[in-house]
XYZ file of C-alpha atoms in Angstrom:
742
model
C -38.373 -118.108 -14.521
C -36.624 -117.100 -11.141
C -37.846 -113.635 -11.398
C -41.104 -114.123 -12.945
C -42.152 -116.487 -10.035
C -41.476 -113.598 -7.512
C -43.955 -111.639 -9.439
C -46.356 -113.789 -11.086
C -48.734 -115.911 -8.795
C -49.998 -117.872 -12.101
C -48.131 -121.083 -13.287
C -45.450 -120.337 -15.784
C -45.640 -122.079 -19.400
C -42.099 -123.100 -20.352
C -41.705 -122.708 -24.143
C -38.684 -124.011 -25.998
C -37.667 -126.572 -28.633
C -34.341 -127.195 -26.479
C -34.678 -129.894 -23.709
C -31.845 -128.340 -21.673
C -33.309 -124.854 -21.619
C -36.749 -126.380 -20.375
C -34.642 -128.371 -17.499
C -33.142 -124.888 -16.682
C -36.477 -123.039 -16.047
C -37.947 -126.279 -14.236
C -34.751 -126.218 -11.779
C -35.039 -122.453 -10.887
C -38.864 -122.289 -10.710
C -40.220 -122.866 -7.319
C -43.802 -123.886 -8.537
C -45.466 -126.175 -11.022
C -44.530 -125.479 -14.521
C -46.532 -126.091 -17.722
C -43.953 -127.077 -20.271
C -45.440 -126.458 -23.989
C -45.353 -129.024 -25.527
C -45.298 -132.642 -26.938
C -46.898 -134.641 -29.968
C -46.461 -137.857 -31.502
C -44.627 -136.529 -34.729
C -41.271 -138.004 -35.379
C -42.291 -141.124 -33.489
C -42.465 -139.226 -30.429
C -39.144 -137.853 -30.159
C -39.796 -134.808 -28.353
C -41.941 -137.123 -26.054
C -38.658 -139.122 -24.758
C -36.945 -135.679 -24.311
C -39.510 -133.555 -22.294
C -41.648 -136.330 -20.409
C -38.606 -137.362 -17.976
C -38.319 -133.813 -17.184
C -41.846 -133.348 -16.434
C -41.633 -136.224 -14.224
C -38.684 -135.370 -12.505
C -39.402 -131.625 -11.717
C -43.468 -132.320 -11.012
C -44.454 -130.189 -14.095
C -47.447 -130.461 -16.083
C -47.186 -130.668 -20.311
C -49.240 -129.447 -23.000
C -49.893 -132.410 -25.440
C -50.909 -131.506 -28.998
C -53.091 -133.707 -30.766
C -50.591 -134.310 -33.628
C -48.850 -137.637 -35.021
C -47.018 -138.877 -37.485
C -50.254 -138.138 -39.942
C -50.352 -134.492 -38.895
C -52.787 -132.521 -37.014
C -56.036 -134.170 -36.082
C -59.031 -132.882 -37.868
C -61.502 -135.171 -36.725
C -62.957 -136.064 -32.987
C -62.109 -139.758 -33.737
C -58.271 -138.825 -34.747
C -58.386 -136.515 -31.706
C -59.387 -138.826 -29.117
C -57.318 -141.804 -30.615
C -54.036 -139.674 -30.087
C -55.063 -138.524 -26.741
C -55.139 -142.088 -25.689
C -51.839 -142.943 -27.383
C -50.087 -140.068 -25.283
C -52.022 -141.155 -22.262
C -50.328 -144.643 -22.314
C -46.997 -143.196 -23.545
C -47.072 -140.842 -20.557
C -47.631 -143.468 -17.940
C -44.742 -145.746 -19.359
C -42.514 -142.072 -18.032
C -44.558 -142.170 -14.678
C -46.628 -139.080 -15.677
C -49.973 -139.356 -14.736
C -53.189 -137.871 -16.296
C -53.328 -134.899 -13.921
C -50.085 -133.781 -15.504
C -51.463 -133.678 -19.125
C -53.322 -130.722 -20.703
C -54.519 -131.859 -24.108
C -55.009 -129.037 -27.262
C -57.716 -130.560 -29.342
C -56.861 -127.862 -32.010
C -59.048 -125.824 -34.119
C -58.812 -124.342 -37.437
C -60.346 -121.201 -38.767
C -63.708 -121.062 -40.319
C -63.336 -117.899 -42.013
C -62.151 -119.754 -45.558
C -65.143 -121.183 -46.605
C -63.063 -124.223 -47.482
C -65.318 -127.551 -47.497
C -62.770 -129.257 -45.355
C -62.946 -126.954 -42.206
C -66.568 -126.407 -42.584
C -67.239 -128.938 -39.849
C -63.920 -128.453 -38.010
C -65.207 -126.309 -34.616
C -67.830 -129.147 -34.276
C -64.918 -131.817 -34.492
C -62.971 -129.856 -32.118
C -65.888 -129.741 -29.395
C -66.513 -133.552 -29.905
C -63.086 -133.972 -29.485
C -62.662 -132.320 -25.965
C -65.677 -134.135 -24.796
C -64.091 -137.328 -26.228
C -60.765 -136.417 -24.487
C -62.198 -135.610 -21.095
C -64.465 -138.656 -21.074
C -62.057 -141.175 -22.090
C -59.042 -140.127 -20.159
C -60.255 -139.269 -16.568
C -58.127 -136.685 -14.948
C -56.741 -134.979 -17.865
C -56.970 -131.408 -18.552
C -57.857 -129.495 -21.932
C -56.583 -126.306 -23.589
C -57.460 -124.490 -26.880
C -56.410 -121.508 -28.638
C -60.176 -120.317 -28.892
C -59.344 -117.347 -31.398
C -57.848 -119.647 -34.200
C -61.692 -120.329 -34.943
C -62.093 -117.137 -36.429
C -58.859 -115.960 -37.915
C -59.480 -113.884 -40.901
C -62.919 -112.365 -40.033
C -63.271 -108.740 -39.096
C -62.645 -107.950 -35.309
C -66.447 -107.132 -34.495
C -67.308 -110.716 -35.911
C -64.219 -112.129 -34.352
C -65.479 -110.996 -30.894
C -68.701 -112.967 -31.141
C -67.706 -115.828 -33.023
C -64.796 -116.338 -30.153
C -67.232 -115.594 -27.404
C -69.805 -118.064 -28.743
C -67.109 -120.797 -29.471
C -65.761 -120.331 -25.948
C -69.034 -120.708 -24.482
C -69.756 -124.009 -26.086
C -66.082 -125.352 -25.654
C -66.370 -124.741 -21.744
C -69.779 -126.796 -21.947
C -67.693 -129.634 -23.521
C -65.091 -129.695 -21.014
C -62.616 -127.093 -21.759
C -60.316 -125.959 -18.901
C -57.714 -123.657 -20.162
C -58.773 -121.091 -22.804
C -56.002 -119.071 -24.681
C -57.939 -115.741 -25.264
C -57.688 -111.991 -24.892
C -60.318 -111.454 -22.338
C -61.341 -108.012 -23.121
C -62.838 -109.312 -26.375
C -64.796 -112.097 -24.843
C -68.393 -111.038 -24.141
C -70.308 -113.114 -21.867
C -72.637 -115.358 -23.752
C -76.022 -114.075 -22.302
C -74.898 -110.536 -23.255
C -74.528 -111.366 -27.168
C -77.635 -110.443 -29.077
C -79.826 -112.919 -30.339
C -79.195 -112.316 -33.981
C -75.636 -112.297 -33.520
C -75.498 -115.488 -31.459
C -77.768 -117.259 -33.939
C -75.440 -116.219 -36.853
C -72.239 -117.228 -34.868
C -73.578 -120.744 -33.946
C -74.897 -121.316 -37.324
C -71.209 -120.916 -38.345
C -69.725 -123.039 -35.467
C -72.184 -125.860 -35.917
C -72.128 -125.992 -39.849
C -75.922 -125.527 -39.595
C -76.409 -124.220 -42.835
C -74.231 -123.968 -46.304
C -74.595 -119.969 -46.314
C -73.640 -119.438 -42.713
C -70.228 -117.695 -43.399
C -71.616 -115.426 -45.816
C -74.325 -114.419 -43.995
C -72.231 -113.479 -40.858
C -69.906 -111.546 -42.908
C -72.746 -109.631 -44.550
C -74.433 -108.721 -41.139
C -71.110 -107.625 -39.588
C -70.122 -105.720 -42.742
C -73.392 -103.903 -43.209
C -75.384 -103.850 -39.816
C -72.913 -104.036 -37.263
C -73.623 -105.408 -33.622
C -77.152 -105.270 -32.560
C -77.805 -103.194 -29.520
C -78.385 -104.995 -26.353
C -81.943 -104.617 -25.143
C -82.356 -102.955 -21.557
C -83.910 -104.784 -18.864
C -86.922 -102.524 -18.605
C -87.542 -102.775 -22.274
C -87.500 -106.824 -21.417
C -90.745 -106.025 -19.096
C -92.570 -103.844 -21.825
C -95.779 -105.359 -22.866
C -95.483 -108.494 -20.743
C -98.053 -110.262 -18.629
C -97.722 -110.261 -14.634
C -96.155 -113.969 -15.074
C -93.868 -113.215 -17.572
C -92.581 -110.179 -15.353
C -92.284 -112.110 -12.652
C -90.102 -114.771 -14.219
C -88.101 -111.749 -15.590
C -87.745 -109.856 -12.322
C -86.588 -113.079 -10.347
C -84.086 -113.635 -13.348
C -82.776 -110.198 -13.139
C -82.999 -109.621 -9.452
C -85.524 -107.170 -9.403
C -87.710 -107.383 -6.258
C -89.260 -103.761 -6.744
C -93.118 -104.258 -7.043
C -93.198 -108.008 -7.251
C -95.980 -108.183 -4.626
C -98.552 -106.560 -7.013
C -97.506 -108.586 -9.650
C -98.090 -111.708 -7.603
C -101.500 -109.950 -6.830
C -102.223 -109.551 -10.615
C -101.203 -113.213 -11.229
C -103.538 -114.456 -8.437
C -106.862 -113.005 -10.399
C -105.938 -115.481 -13.091
C -104.746 -118.505 -11.341
C -104.898 -119.901 -7.810
C -102.056 -119.544 -5.124
C -100.855 -123.173 -5.806
C -100.565 -122.395 -9.476
C -98.706 -119.624 -8.936
C -96.163 -121.240 -7.026
C -95.598 -124.251 -9.166
C -96.072 -122.663 -12.493
C -94.600 -119.103 -12.153
C -92.350 -118.762 -9.212
C -90.509 -122.274 -9.144
C -90.190 -122.521 -13.158
C -88.678 -118.840 -12.920
C -85.967 -120.090 -10.226
C -85.146 -123.313 -12.103
C -84.216 -120.817 -14.942
C -81.909 -119.290 -12.660
C -80.335 -122.451 -11.501
C -79.872 -123.539 -15.110
C -78.350 -120.424 -15.970
C -75.954 -120.763 -13.166
C -75.060 -124.408 -14.245
C -74.203 -123.345 -17.796
C -72.022 -120.463 -16.206
C -74.237 -117.460 -17.316
C -74.970 -116.183 -13.981
C -72.413 -115.790 -11.004
C -73.188 -116.785 -7.498
C -73.717 -113.525 -5.824
C -76.617 -112.937 -8.565
C -78.118 -116.415 -8.110
C -78.654 -115.383 -4.393
C -80.113 -112.178 -5.216
C -82.551 -113.823 -7.110
C -83.202 -115.977 -4.629
C -83.938 -112.954 -2.301
C -86.350 -111.818 -4.947
C -87.809 -115.296 -5.107
C -88.322 -115.230 -1.082
C -90.013 -112.214 -1.042
C -92.394 -113.394 -3.695
C -93.076 -116.502 -1.809
C -93.504 -114.605 1.398
C -96.329 -112.729 -0.097
C -97.938 -115.506 -2.033
C -98.082 -117.604 1.448
C -100.873 -115.305 2.658
C -103.163 -116.706 0.136
C -101.760 -120.308 -0.018
C -103.741 -122.999 2.442
C -101.280 -125.042 4.059
C -101.931 -128.638 3.416
C -100.555 -131.751 1.905
C -98.900 -131.047 -1.438
C -97.849 -127.337 -0.932
C -94.330 -128.646 -0.186
C -92.287 -130.637 -2.865
C -90.296 -132.682 -0.253
C -88.476 -132.825 2.967
C -84.643 -132.467 3.381
C -82.686 -132.767 6.187
C -79.291 -130.760 5.821
C -76.152 -130.908 8.134
C -72.445 -130.110 8.336
C -70.659 -133.193 9.519
C -69.387 -133.546 13.150
C -66.086 -131.978 13.459
C -66.496 -129.484 10.583
C -67.395 -125.839 11.094
C -67.757 -124.532 7.654
C -71.306 -124.351 6.488
C -71.297 -121.549 3.614
C -71.765 -124.407 1.110
C -74.919 -125.615 2.944
C -76.364 -122.863 3.609
C -76.149 -122.400 -0.139
C -78.097 -125.756 -0.743
C -80.536 -124.690 2.134
C -81.331 -121.265 0.163
C -81.899 -122.986 -3.431
C -83.839 -125.901 -2.005
C -86.023 -123.753 0.074
C -86.819 -121.467 -3.017
C -87.608 -124.340 -4.985
C -90.284 -125.675 -2.804
C -88.804 -127.977 -0.414
C -89.150 -128.164 3.363
C -85.602 -128.208 4.557
C -84.575 -128.822 8.183
C -81.136 -127.107 8.460
C -79.164 -128.798 11.654
C -76.336 -126.410 11.290
C -72.409 -127.334 11.743
C -70.632 -130.077 13.631
C -73.746 -132.328 13.900
C -73.379 -135.780 15.366
C -74.642 -138.798 13.318
C -77.218 -139.838 15.620
C -78.689 -136.218 15.535
C -78.918 -136.145 11.670
C -80.549 -139.874 11.785
C -83.048 -139.181 14.570
C -84.179 -135.863 12.679
C -84.713 -137.633 9.522
C -86.965 -140.368 11.041
C -88.891 -137.838 12.780
C -89.735 -135.603 9.813
C -89.882 -138.422 7.429
C -87.069 -136.808 5.371
C -86.815 -137.741 1.583
C -83.269 -137.179 1.793
C -80.099 -136.434 3.830
C -77.813 -133.864 2.583
C -74.238 -134.068 4.372
C -71.569 -131.100 3.884
C -68.024 -131.550 4.669
C -65.000 -129.080 3.595
C -62.029 -131.375 4.618
C -60.897 -134.959 4.066
C -60.360 -135.488 7.819
C -64.152 -134.620 8.245
C -65.685 -136.104 5.383
C -64.741 -139.336 7.111
C -68.224 -138.736 8.935
C -70.323 -139.463 5.839
C -69.439 -143.160 5.598
C -69.978 -143.338 9.442
C -73.539 -141.996 8.622
C -74.239 -144.471 5.706
C -72.578 -147.491 7.946
C -75.293 -146.332 10.891
C -78.308 -145.889 8.280
C -77.279 -149.296 7.131
C -77.466 -151.015 10.566
C -80.694 -149.693 11.455
C -82.123 -150.807 8.318
C -82.964 -147.389 7.345
C -83.203 -146.351 3.475
C -83.089 -142.527 3.353
C -81.262 -141.466 0.144
C -77.911 -139.578 1.431
C -76.682 -136.606 -0.760
C -73.126 -135.627 -0.401
C -70.829 -132.746 -1.245
C -67.972 -130.536 -0.091
C -64.579 -129.639 -1.209
C -62.839 -132.540 -0.112
C -64.827 -135.138 -1.732
C -65.704 -136.187 -5.392
C -67.730 -138.572 -7.235
C -65.485 -141.445 -6.682
C -65.810 -141.035 -2.786
C -69.578 -140.966 -3.128
C -69.175 -144.310 -5.066
C -66.902 -145.796 -2.408
C -69.459 -144.763 0.257
C -72.192 -146.433 -1.093
C -71.064 -149.877 0.372
C -71.273 -150.637 4.281
C -68.571 -152.603 5.992
C -70.130 -156.056 5.152
C -69.578 -155.195 1.793
C -73.661 -154.841 0.641
C -74.660 -151.678 -1.155
C -76.542 -149.021 1.004
C -80.313 -149.485 0.524
C -81.199 -145.734 0.070
C -78.332 -144.957 -2.153
C -75.489 -142.543 -1.899
C -75.442 -139.319 -4.444
C -72.696 -136.936 -4.852
C -73.470 -133.337 -5.734
C -70.608 -131.023 -6.917
C -72.642 -127.865 -6.356
C -76.360 -126.745 -4.819
C -77.953 -127.038 -8.487
C -76.901 -130.558 -8.914
C -78.073 -131.247 -5.245
C -81.567 -129.869 -6.298
C -81.873 -131.828 -9.256
C -80.878 -134.850 -7.295
C -83.741 -134.025 -4.900
C -86.281 -133.410 -7.153
C -85.643 -137.256 -8.584
C -85.364 -138.644 -5.345
C -89.112 -137.233 -4.313
C -90.569 -138.934 -7.232
C -90.738 -143.043 -6.634
C -90.208 -143.963 -10.192
C -87.350 -141.813 -10.809
C -85.857 -142.425 -7.584
C -85.735 -146.143 -8.297
C -84.091 -145.263 -11.751
C -81.668 -143.007 -9.879
C -80.739 -145.506 -7.397
C -80.054 -148.391 -9.869
C -77.921 -146.135 -12.332
C -75.826 -144.747 -9.273
C -75.453 -148.282 -7.811
C -74.047 -149.715 -11.087
C -71.445 -147.082 -11.403
C -70.398 -147.441 -7.736
C -69.980 -151.355 -8.353
C -67.966 -150.507 -11.509
C -65.810 -148.018 -9.461
C -65.209 -150.674 -6.729
C -64.163 -153.143 -9.352
C -61.914 -151.057 -10.825
C -58.079 -151.968 -10.474
C -56.548 -149.632 -7.689
C -54.142 -146.849 -8.323
C -50.486 -147.666 -8.747
C -48.828 -147.294 -5.560
C -46.441 -144.807 -4.763
C -42.468 -145.691 -4.135
C -41.588 -145.611 -0.698
C -40.547 -142.512 0.922
C -36.890 -142.207 1.595
C -35.224 -141.250 5.114
C -33.973 -138.078 6.373
C -32.037 -135.906 4.101
C -33.404 -137.865 0.830
C -33.386 -134.543 -0.776
C -30.683 -132.291 -1.887
C -31.358 -129.462 0.861
C -28.751 -127.926 2.663
C -28.555 -126.419 6.077
C -28.971 -122.732 6.287
C -25.675 -120.927 6.825
C -26.952 -118.355 9.445
C -29.542 -119.118 11.781
C -31.409 -115.802 12.697
C -31.943 -114.832 16.361
C -35.538 -114.035 17.550
C -36.422 -111.043 19.660
C -37.540 -113.174 22.399
C -38.200 -116.785 23.234
C -41.715 -118.239 23.781
C -45.182 -117.176 22.930
C -46.564 -113.490 23.035
C -50.061 -112.205 22.520
C -51.338 -109.248 20.519
C -54.837 -108.796 21.937
C -57.711 -106.945 20.167
C -57.196 -103.272 20.071
C -53.629 -103.253 19.076
C -53.829 -103.833 15.498
C -55.928 -101.448 13.328
C -58.143 -102.903 10.378
C -56.779 -100.048 8.263
C -53.455 -101.741 8.533
C -54.791 -105.181 7.540
C -56.531 -103.988 4.388
C -53.577 -103.592 2.051
C -53.018 -107.069 2.303
C -56.369 -108.222 1.047
C -56.235 -110.853 -1.680
C -58.492 -108.924 -3.925
C -58.877 -111.808 -6.571
C -59.508 -114.505 -3.812
C -62.157 -112.221 -2.394
C -64.020 -111.232 -5.598
C -63.747 -114.675 -7.412
C -63.256 -117.444 -4.940
C -65.234 -116.317 -1.932
C -68.060 -113.734 -3.890
C -68.315 -116.092 -7.125
C -67.440 -113.272 -9.470
C -66.688 -115.365 -12.568
C -66.653 -112.785 -15.614
C -63.339 -112.083 -17.207
C -61.501 -109.225 -18.947
C -63.401 -105.760 -19.608
C -66.626 -107.299 -18.237
C -64.977 -108.454 -14.628
C -63.138 -104.893 -14.356
C -66.918 -103.160 -14.811
C -68.284 -105.421 -12.398
C -65.803 -104.633 -9.751
C -65.845 -101.044 -10.467
C -69.459 -100.657 -10.506
C -70.916 -103.141 -7.911
C -68.365 -105.256 -5.961
C -65.691 -102.788 -5.372
C -68.329 -100.308 -4.031
C -69.746 -103.301 -1.761
C -66.094 -104.056 -0.440
C -65.598 -100.220 0.659
C -68.894 -100.208 2.199
C -68.518 -103.334 4.260
C -64.902 -102.149 5.320
C -66.282 -98.977 6.468
C -69.189 -100.986 8.431
C -66.438 -103.354 9.941
C -64.338 -100.606 11.444
C -67.266 -98.496 12.735
C -69.284 -101.537 14.275
C -66.401 -103.822 15.085
C -67.421 -107.127 13.796
C -63.920 -107.861 12.470
C -61.369 -107.735 15.516
C -57.886 -109.134 14.635
C -55.915 -110.790 17.365
C -52.988 -112.723 17.015
C -50.444 -114.962 19.229
C -47.157 -115.986 17.883
C -43.883 -116.981 19.139
C -40.275 -118.110 18.643
C -39.092 -121.683 19.705
C -35.635 -123.497 19.732
C -35.785 -126.721 17.337
C -34.000 -129.199 15.667
C -34.436 -131.996 12.871
C -34.489 -135.206 13.778
C -35.270 -137.772 10.744
C -38.378 -136.485 9.303
C -39.432 -134.639 12.481
C -39.436 -131.122 13.777
C -38.534 -131.289 17.476
C -39.223 -128.030 19.626
C -37.539 -127.411 22.761
C -38.815 -125.308 25.750
C -38.203 -121.705 25.358
C -36.657 -121.240 28.643
C -34.066 -123.724 29.235
C -33.877 -124.907 25.570
C -33.354 -128.480 26.766
C -36.376 -130.439 27.240
C -38.821 -131.526 24.164
C -42.145 -129.663 24.602
C -43.735 -130.577 21.356
C -42.805 -132.655 17.970
C -44.061 -132.357 14.630
C -43.909 -135.614 12.555
C -43.744 -134.028 8.691
C -44.191 -136.280 5.688
C -41.788 -136.267 2.931
C -42.334 -136.582 -0.665
C -42.015 -140.094 -2.258
C -40.548 -138.796 -5.439
C -39.620 -135.736 -7.317
C -37.097 -134.076 -4.919
C -38.078 -136.103 -1.810
C -38.747 -132.961 0.015
C -39.604 -132.550 3.712
C -40.061 -129.210 5.670
C -37.803 -130.782 8.319
C -34.885 -130.427 5.702
C -34.589 -126.906 6.309
C -34.033 -127.070 9.757
C -30.274 -127.978 11.207
C -30.010 -131.162 13.132
C -27.603 -130.178 15.893
C -30.168 -130.186 19.208
C -31.965 -126.459 19.659
C -29.331 -125.243 17.268
C -32.468 -123.822 15.057
C -35.486 -121.313 15.491
C -39.167 -121.787 14.078
C -41.747 -119.238 14.422
C -45.134 -119.882 14.517
C -48.460 -117.910 14.560
C -52.495 -118.157 14.982
C -54.501 -115.513 14.012
C -58.163 -114.753 13.792
C -60.774 -111.783 13.331
C -63.274 -113.216 15.799
C -66.634 -114.628 15.239
C -68.792 -111.699 15.347
C -68.834 -111.814 11.222
C -70.211 -115.635 11.553
C -72.711 -114.623 13.529
C -73.639 -111.458 11.437
C -73.863 -113.707 8.275
C -75.963 -116.338 9.883
C -78.503 -113.746 10.794
C -78.509 -112.312 7.422
C -79.203 -115.998 5.835
C -81.786 -116.557 8.564
C -83.654 -112.875 7.433
C -83.383 -114.146 3.674
C -80.548 -111.590 2.821
C -78.526 -114.231 1.373
C -76.178 -111.990 -0.731
C -75.130 -109.720 2.369
C -74.436 -113.014 4.235
C -72.027 -114.529 1.395
C -70.356 -110.950 1.325
C -69.782 -111.086 5.238
C -68.493 -114.409 5.326
C -66.374 -114.004 2.167
C -64.876 -110.739 3.633
C -64.169 -112.189 7.050
C -62.576 -115.348 5.712
C -60.196 -113.008 3.176
C -59.778 -110.549 6.197
C -58.180 -113.581 8.333
C -55.687 -114.514 5.642
C -54.915 -110.786 5.206
C -54.277 -110.802 8.927
C -51.971 -113.854 8.604
C -50.136 -112.124 5.885
C -49.608 -109.014 7.604
C -48.303 -110.825 10.834
C -46.140 -113.139 8.479
C -44.361 -109.581 7.323
C -44.098 -108.925 11.250
C -42.176 -112.187 11.915
C -39.839 -111.591 9.005
C -39.208 -108.086 10.101
C -38.367 -109.403 13.615
C -35.969 -112.148 12.395
C -34.544 -109.749 9.988
C -35.031 -111.815 6.835
C -34.504 -110.351 3.545
C -37.301 -109.788 1.012
C -38.576 -113.367 -0.470
C -37.375 -115.271 2.598
C -39.281 -116.659 5.215
C -42.129 -119.019 3.808
C -45.216 -119.669 5.504
C -46.788 -123.313 5.936
C -50.365 -123.897 7.197
C -51.264 -127.541 8.251
C -53.688 -128.783 5.793
C -51.827 -127.617 2.725
C -49.898 -129.486 0.349
C -46.306 -129.332 1.958
C -47.965 -130.105 5.274
C -51.247 -131.860 4.778
C -51.519 -133.458 8.427
C -54.326 -131.328 10.142
C -53.876 -133.243 13.424
C -50.438 -130.831 13.658
C -52.265 -128.441 14.997
C -52.626 -129.963 18.108
C -48.685 -129.596 18.555
C -49.070 -125.657 17.597
C -51.833 -125.364 20.330
C -49.759 -126.636 22.991
C -46.945 -124.220 22.224
C -49.196 -120.980 21.656
C -52.356 -121.966 23.764
C -54.392 -119.657 21.278
C -57.850 -120.865 22.974
C -56.501 -119.322 26.258
C -54.609 -116.235 24.512
C -56.977 -115.210 21.627
C -60.077 -117.548 22.066
C -59.264 -119.971 19.087
C -60.023 -123.492 19.692
C -59.981 -126.732 17.704
C -62.590 -129.223 17.059
C -62.184 -132.708 17.415
C -61.522 -132.815 13.684
C -58.735 -130.159 14.227
C -60.574 -127.215 12.730
C -60.257 -123.752 14.065
C -63.182 -122.155 15.805
C -63.885 -119.312 14.737
C -63.624 -120.393 11.093
C -62.201 -117.178 10.459
C -58.739 -117.954 11.513
C -55.258 -119.187 10.583
C -52.277 -121.094 11.824
C -48.849 -121.173 10.488
C -45.343 -122.025 10.956
C -42.517 -119.686 9.241
C -39.236 -121.306 7.939
C -36.541 -118.819 7.774
C -34.191 -121.044 5.459
C -33.345 -118.970 2.283
C -34.178 -121.945 -0.104
C -37.265 -122.806 1.346
C -40.030 -123.896 -1.243
C -43.459 -124.887 -1.398
C -44.030 -128.216 -2.641
C -46.530 -131.043 -2.626
C -46.609 -134.219 -0.699
C -48.411 -136.492 -3.020
C -50.366 -139.555 -1.585
C -50.207 -137.932 1.627
């Protein structure tokens, strides 16, 4: 486990029947392991051995739906066993977020009557487990469903079953990715045959599937060009939006206009096409860049159609005011919402980022908004959302408020529903997990009957959440040295004391590129969700060349400018605090980081890795940026309707800043003469150091605004957004950990 942790980023799965072996692995692994597995066989004997270890070392555990009676085959039994395991785990102090349930599935290849319905029971079991035990996860050995079939048939059945399992709530799939096909890429005949088998829709489903693959093989996929052949202009418009093909869309609009008026083309042709795109995105059939490309085709079609539309009441479906809340500089998610709403017939007033509550409300009043949309990335800035609702309530206004962002969830929305006086907000507060759920909400809110139904439904859920018992409080955090950390034997000598600036021009982008996290770039920033061979093909044919093109543009045009300010400071630990002294005389306290300690597990605190003798230790701090030109270019692209290009620019800039941070982190480790693997980097706002306000202390020491032009908002976020800050700990035993409840 110790060796693997240095080479594998993903959590390790510890699989052993011996409790002492599991504990040995958990002790040496610096991250959060998943233990395989527990069940309720033999009166829960294995549960009693494994769960205390999971609790002690902060791990997770796979829980099989097996009990004294054997493996659960029905959804009812799967759900019942899951409920029992959740209750037992709670007795050991293991919460739902540490439980990964395997609902088990069985092969459909035997034709046996007792297993014919087993896939349906598994899918329903996954749904029940997730619905009845909030916070738990699910896993499944997907390929078990097709064991015994021919390889060509297995690939299709596994792919279809995986698609429906994910829709049912599956979180972790055990599959061979190279054998999984995207659901929409499977031929209609194969898809129908596989679903007949999986859903037990006909008694001869297995025989028909075997005969098809034995005699006919796989159906060839129809090329997109062939899909357009013989179709009407209206059908071709729909397909071109869906398949991201802008060529000739204006001529198709002209032809459609010979048969129906412009408003009908908008409402009956264009908007249904974009809804189809949204539905496929929600079902996992389309990735984000493809959605944006479809939106670009839609925008081109609407721009041409507008020449024939009379601007009068009824040509817009409704009006929405959008804003990223005050103190928050991140707006890529809000921009996507703007794109989706705008391309689905709504008028959108985008107020940008860092928008005060008063400005949002004044705009909503002036334009008669049907809804207000608020976005926030961080916990600290999301507090602006209830402020906005409180002010709306105080003014007796009733605009529906839709909230979204990485830091919040549906429960936060329920809490925000109530004003300080305890009364529910009249307009209602609605949480949207993504842009398309936001679109679905707005489409209901602009219809009075649906709006009232939606308000009542969400209010009922908010009241139920409000009346729910509070979470069990965490035990109090222990004092200094509550952990088992020992002081470092050797303190490195820095090459200088104080701060230094590495200005623009001294770091070439060519030095930064090798440190790009390509998985983060492609999957997180650019939204590439494919897997296996399909993922590799998309990177090779589409996204890889796009990255090289953007890298060349950045180097030629200078829209990514690496700059760094960093330094070394004398310091010491004092309780849970890290006290930083002036770098010249090393006597006067110039900054203090108040660091949280784990209330449980190993009771770790970052201060533990520093000596307690005054000024006896050293900490390294760094702030890096690639500037704000990329954000400006991304916003310009967005405004021009080049949504995909804006996404690519923004994503590359964010990951370039992260790559620069890694590049300079390595420089710091070299200057401190630290061996490989030593010198962990921690950033404010992350699990080991969750207090983003500590940025202010870093800014006192490095003065990044003066040095490299990186400032802080009132919510302690960096501007430009494409910047990072960190402390580097030299202690050889330093690890990444989570301060729960902080």
